[in-house]
Coordinates of C-alpha atoms in Angstrom, one line a residue:
M46 CA -31.2 -86.0 38.7
H47 CA -30.9 -85.3 35.1
R48 CA -33.3 -86.9 32.7
M49 CA -31.2 -88.3 29.9
A50 CA -32.6 -89.7 26.7
A51 CA -31.1 -92.8 25.2
L52 CA -27.6 -91.9 24.1
P53 CA -26.8 -92.2 20.4
P54 CA -23.9 -94.4 19.5
A55 CA -20.5 -92.7 19.8
S56 CA -19.2 -91.4 16.6
V57 CA -16.0 -92.5 14.8
L58 CA -13.5 -89.6 15.2
T59 CA -11.1 -88.2 12.7
Q60 CA -8.2 -86.3 14.2
L61 CA -7.6 -83.1 12.2
S62 CA -4.8 -81.5 14.2
A63 CA -2.7 -81.8 17.3
N64 CA -0.5 -79.0 18.8
K65 CA 1.5 -79.3 22.0
V66 CA 0.8 -76.5 24.4
F67 CA 1.5 -76.1 28.1
G68 CA 2.7 -79.7 28.3
G69 CA -0.5 -81.2 26.9
Y70 CA -2.1 -81.4 23.5
Q71 CA -4.8 -79.3 21.8
K72 CA -6.5 -81.4 19.3
I73 CA -9.4 -80.9 16.8
F74 CA -11.6 -83.8 15.8
S75 CA -14.4 -84.2 13.2
H76 CA -17.2 -86.7 13.2
E77 CA -20.4 -87.5 11.4
S78 CA -23.2 -86.3 13.6
S79 CA -26.4 -88.4 13.4
V80 CA -28.2 -85.8 15.5
L81 CA -27.4 -82.8 13.3
G82 CA -27.0 -84.6 10.0
C83 CA -23.7 -83.2 9.1
T84 CA -20.0 -83.3 9.7
M85 CA -19.1 -81.5 13.0
K86 CA -15.8 -80.4 14.5
F87 CA -14.9 -80.0 18.1
G88 CA -11.8 -79.2 20.1
V89 CA -10.3 -81.2 23.0
Y90 CA -7.5 -80.0 25.2
F91 CA -5.7 -82.9 27.0
P92 CA -3.5 -81.6 29.8
P93 CA -0.3 -83.4 30.7
Q94 CA -2.0 -85.2 33.6
Y95 CA -4.0 -87.1 31.0
E96 CA -1.1 -89.4 30.3
D97 CA -1.4 -90.8 33.8
K98 CA -5.1 -91.0 34.7
P99 CA -8.7 -90.2 33.7
L100 CA -9.7 -86.6 34.2
P101 CA -12.8 -84.5 34.6
V102 CA -14.2 -82.5 31.7
I103 CA -15.3 -78.9 31.3
F104 CA -17.4 -78.2 28.2
W105 CA -17.2 -74.8 26.6
L106 CA -20.0 -73.3 24.4
S107 CA -19.0 -70.4 22.2
G108 CA -21.0 -67.4 21.1
L109 CA -22.6 -66.0 17.9
T110 CA -20.5 -66.3 14.7
C111 CA -17.9 -68.6 16.4
S112 CA -16.7 -72.0 15.3
E113 CA -14.7 -74.5 17.3
A114 CA -11.6 -72.4 16.6
N115 CA -12.2 -69.2 18.5
F116 CA -12.0 -70.5 22.1
I117 CA -9.0 -72.7 21.2
E118 CA -7.0 -69.8 19.6
K119 CA -8.0 -66.8 21.7
S120 CA -8.9 -67.7 25.3
G121 CA -5.6 -69.0 26.7
A122 CA -7.6 -71.6 28.6
Q123 CA -5.1 -74.4 28.0
R124 CA -2.6 -72.8 30.5
Y125 CA -5.2 -73.1 33.3
A126 CA -6.5 -76.5 32.2
A127 CA -2.9 -77.8 32.5
E128 CA -2.5 -76.2 35.9
H129 CA -5.6 -77.8 37.3
G130 CA -5.7 -81.1 35.4
V131 CA -9.0 -80.8 33.5
I132 CA -10.0 -81.7 29.9
L133 CA -11.6 -78.9 27.9
V134 CA -14.1 -79.8 25.2
N135 CA -15.5 -77.2 22.8
P136 CA -18.0 -77.9 20.0
D137 CA -19.0 -75.8 17.1
T138 CA -22.0 -73.5 17.4
S139 CA -24.3 -74.9 14.7
P140 CA -24.6 -77.4 12.0
R141 CA -22.5 -76.6 8.9
N142 CA -22.6 -77.0 5.1
L143 CA -26.2 -77.9 4.9
N144 CA -27.2 -75.0 2.6
I145 CA -30.6 -74.7 4.2
D146 CA -32.5 -71.7 2.7
G147 CA -31.8 -68.7 4.8
D148 CA -29.1 -70.3 7.0
S149 CA -26.4 -67.8 6.0
K150 CA -28.5 -64.7 5.6
D151 CA -27.9 -63.1 9.0
W152 CA -24.9 -63.3 11.4
D153 CA -27.2 -63.8 14.4
F154 CA -29.4 -66.7 13.0
G155 CA -28.6 -69.9 11.3
V156 CA -24.9 -70.9 10.6
G157 CA -22.8 -70.0 13.7
A158 CA -26.0 -69.2 15.7
G159 CA -27.7 -72.4 16.7
F160 CA -28.5 -71.0 20.2
Y161 CA -28.2 -74.5 21.7
V162 CA -31.9 -75.2 21.4
N163 CA -33.8 -78.1 19.7
A164 CA -35.6 -76.4 16.8
T165 CA -39.3 -77.3 16.3
Q166 CA -39.9 -75.3 13.1
E167 CA -39.3 -76.0 9.5
P168 CA -36.8 -75.9 7.9
W169 CA -34.6 -76.0 11.0
K170 CA -36.1 -78.9 13.1
T171 CA -34.4 -81.7 11.2
N172 CA -30.8 -80.4 11.8
Y173 CA -30.8 -77.6 14.3
Q174 CA -30.9 -79.8 17.4
M175 CA -27.9 -78.3 19.2
F176 CA -29.2 -79.1 22.7
N177 CA -29.4 -82.8 22.0
Y178 CA -26.0 -82.7 20.2
V179 CA -24.1 -81.1 23.1
N180 CA -25.8 -83.0 25.9
Y181 CA -26.2 -86.5 24.3
E182 CA -24.2 -87.2 21.2
L183 CA -21.1 -85.2 22.1
H184 CA -21.2 -86.5 25.6
S185 CA -21.3 -90.1 24.5
T186 CA -18.6 -89.5 22.0
V187 CA -16.3 -88.0 24.6
A188 CA -17.1 -90.7 27.2
D189 CA -16.5 -93.5 24.7
N190 CA -13.3 -92.2 23.1
F191 CA -11.4 -90.5 26.0
Q192 CA -10.3 -91.4 29.5
V193 CA -12.7 -89.3 31.7
T194 CA -13.8 -89.6 35.3
G195 CA -17.5 -88.8 34.6
A196 CA -17.3 -85.5 36.6
Q197 CA -18.1 -82.6 34.3
S198 CA -19.2 -79.0 34.3
I199 CA -20.1 -76.5 31.6
M200 CA -19.3 -72.9 30.7
G201 CA -19.7 -70.5 27.8
H202 CA -19.8 -67.0 26.4
S203 CA -22.7 -64.9 25.2
M204 CA -25.0 -67.2 23.2
G205 CA -22.9 -70.0 24.6
G206 CA -23.3 -68.6 28.1
H207 CA -27.1 -68.9 27.5
G208 CA -26.5 -72.4 26.3
A209 CA -24.4 -73.4 29.3
L210 CA -27.0 -72.1 31.7
V211 CA -29.9 -73.9 29.9
C212 CA -28.0 -77.2 29.7
A213 CA -27.3 -77.2 33.4
L214 CA -30.8 -76.1 34.4
K215 CA -32.7 -78.5 32.1
L216 CA -30.6 -81.5 33.0
P217 CA -30.2 -81.4 36.8
G218 CA -27.2 -83.3 38.0
L219 CA -25.5 -83.7 34.7
Y220 CA -23.1 -80.8 35.4
K221 CA -21.6 -80.1 38.8
A222 CA -21.3 -76.4 38.1
V223 CA -21.9 -73.8 35.4
S224 CA -20.3 -70.5 34.6
A225 CA -20.8 -67.9 31.9
F226 CA -19.2 -64.9 30.4
A227 CA -21.7 -62.2 29.4
P228 CA -24.5 -64.7 28.9
I229 CA -27.8 -64.0 27.1
S230 CA -29.5 -64.5 30.5
N231 CA -33.1 -63.7 29.6
P232 CA -33.5 -64.4 25.8
I233 CA -37.3 -64.0 25.6
N234 CA -36.8 -60.4 26.6
C235 CA -33.9 -59.4 24.2
P236 CA -33.7 -58.9 20.4
W237 CA -31.2 -61.7 19.8
G238 CA -33.3 -64.2 21.7
Q239 CA -36.6 -63.1 20.3
K240 CA -35.2 -63.4 16.7
A241 CA -33.7 -66.9 17.3
F242 CA -36.6 -68.3 19.2
S243 CA -39.1 -67.0 16.7
G244 CA -37.2 -68.8 13.9
Y245 CA -36.3 -72.0 15.7
L246 CA -39.3 -72.4 18.0
G247 CA -42.2 -70.5 16.5
P248 CA -44.3 -67.7 18.0
M249 CA -43.9 -67.0 21.7
E250 CA -47.5 -68.0 22.3
T251 CA -47.0 -71.5 21.0
G252 CA -43.2 -72.0 20.9
N253 CA -42.6 -72.8 24.6
W254 CA -39.9 -70.2 24.8
E255 CA -39.7 -70.3 28.6
E256 CA -38.2 -73.8 28.4
W257 CA -35.1 -72.3 26.8
D258 CA -34.7 -69.2 29.0
A259 CA -32.4 -69.4 32.0
S260 CA -34.3 -66.7 33.9
K261 CA -37.4 -68.8 33.7
L262 CA -35.9 -72.2 34.2
V263 CA -34.1 -71.2 37.4
K264 CA -37.4 -70.6 39.1
K265 CA -38.5 -74.2 38.8
Y266 CA -35.1 -75.9 39.1
N267 CA -35.4 -79.1 41.1
G268 CA -32.1 -81.0 41.4
P269 CA -28.8 -81.1 43.3
P270 CA -27.4 -77.7 44.5
L271 CA -26.0 -75.9 41.4
P272 CA -23.3 -73.3 41.6
I273 CA -23.7 -70.6 38.9
F274 CA -21.0 -68.0 38.3
V275 CA -21.9 -65.2 35.9
D276 CA -19.2 -62.8 34.7
Q277 CA -20.1 -59.5 33.0
G278 CA -18.0 -56.6 31.8
T279 CA -19.5 -53.1 32.4
G280 CA -18.0 -51.8 29.1
D281 CA -19.8 -54.5 27.1
K282 CA -21.9 -52.7 24.4
F283 CA -24.3 -55.6 24.2
Y284 CA -24.9 -55.4 28.0
K285 CA -25.6 -51.7 27.6
E286 CA -28.0 -52.4 24.7
G287 CA -30.1 -54.8 26.8
Q288 CA -29.1 -58.0 25.0
L289 CA -27.7 -59.8 28.1
L290 CA -29.8 -58.9 31.1
P291 CA -27.9 -60.6 33.9
E292 CA -29.7 -58.7 36.5
N293 CA -32.9 -60.5 35.5
L294 CA -31.3 -63.8 36.2
V295 CA -30.2 -62.6 39.6
V296 CA -33.8 -61.6 40.5
A297 CA -35.1 -64.9 39.1
C298 CA -32.7 -66.8 41.3
K299 CA -33.9 -64.9 44.4
D300 CA -37.4 -65.8 43.5
G301 CA -36.6 -69.4 42.7
A302 CA -35.2 -72.5 44.4
N303 CA -32.7 -72.2 47.2
L304 CA -30.8 -74.9 45.4
I305 CA -29.2 -72.3 43.1
N306 CA -26.1 -70.5 44.3
L307 CA -25.6 -67.6 41.9
V308 CA -22.6 -65.2 42.0
L309 CA -22.6 -62.3 39.5
E310 CA -19.2 -60.7 39.1
M311 CA -19.1 -57.3 37.3
R312 CA -15.8 -56.4 35.7
D313 CA -15.2 -52.7 35.4
S314 CA -14.8 -51.5 31.8
Y315 CA -14.3 -54.9 30.2
D316 CA -16.1 -55.5 26.9
H317 CA -17.6 -58.5 25.1
S318 CA -14.4 -59.8 23.4
Y319 CA -11.9 -62.5 23.9
Y320 CA -9.6 -60.0 25.5
Y321 CA -12.1 -60.0 28.3
I322 CA -12.5 -63.8 28.3
S323 CA -8.8 -64.4 28.4
S324 CA -8.4 -62.0 31.4
F325 CA -10.7 -64.1 33.6
I326 CA -10.8 -67.6 32.1
G327 CA -8.3 -68.8 34.7
D328 CA -10.6 -67.7 37.5
H329 CA -13.5 -69.7 35.9
I330 CA -11.4 -72.9 35.3
K331 CA -10.1 -72.7 38.9
R332 CA -13.7 -72.5 40.2
H333 CA -14.7 -75.5 38.1
A334 CA -11.7 -77.6 38.9
T335 CA -12.2 -77.1 42.6
I336 CA -15.7 -78.5 42.4
L337 CA -14.8 -81.2 39.9
N338 CA -11.9 -82.5 41.9
A339 CA -13.7 -82.4 45.2
K340 CA -13.9 -85.9 46.8

């Protein structure tokens, strides 16, 4: 089972917006994060069934340069969450407004690019603890403020796909399933991952990079059976450039534990954008809901 640290106290929430959509409500909240040391925003979609009973939760992790807004506004996921009766929770991708030296220099590192790791290097280690934020502080905040069943799964896109895979693999049993659109599947072997890990974790030789790489973690996974669904467009320029490497994850799963059930779906000509995500998000939510609602 997953090895959970002591949960931080749930945060006091401020509701920033509420919009009715597909019979439910898309809301955005802010709270003061003790883990990240800043104000954070996250979205929650409450489907219409929420008025009658507690519901399972799917967490969504977004990609590079995104905030909590991208998924809410572009994915069309609310339609399918309403159809299947699941809550969607989507946090921001990094700490904000800390003005750490160098945090806004590059689009693929720092603000909007937390990579869902726990940084160990200065000046990042005090605030860039996105793994702990997502899996501990955000979880406790959701559980203490909303009516949820306790059944939960996780999905994400690109950097967020990497994050979703790592969260599920590092904390066996916490999530009943994981799926990812165009995930960074083997970050220690691609430029995006190498840049982020060097900055947040230090040199490969001493930074324990393999503890944050799904293609390495899957080989030593030891927990309940874990369904993994990976979705990849063949027209994705980042796939063609070798940033994503889903085939490496497939090979690693074959070499690793039989507890992993990986499906890789290749989508002909689709790219890396939210046009692609919105085309197949219904498929992902249906897969998650089937598992989350199973008795």
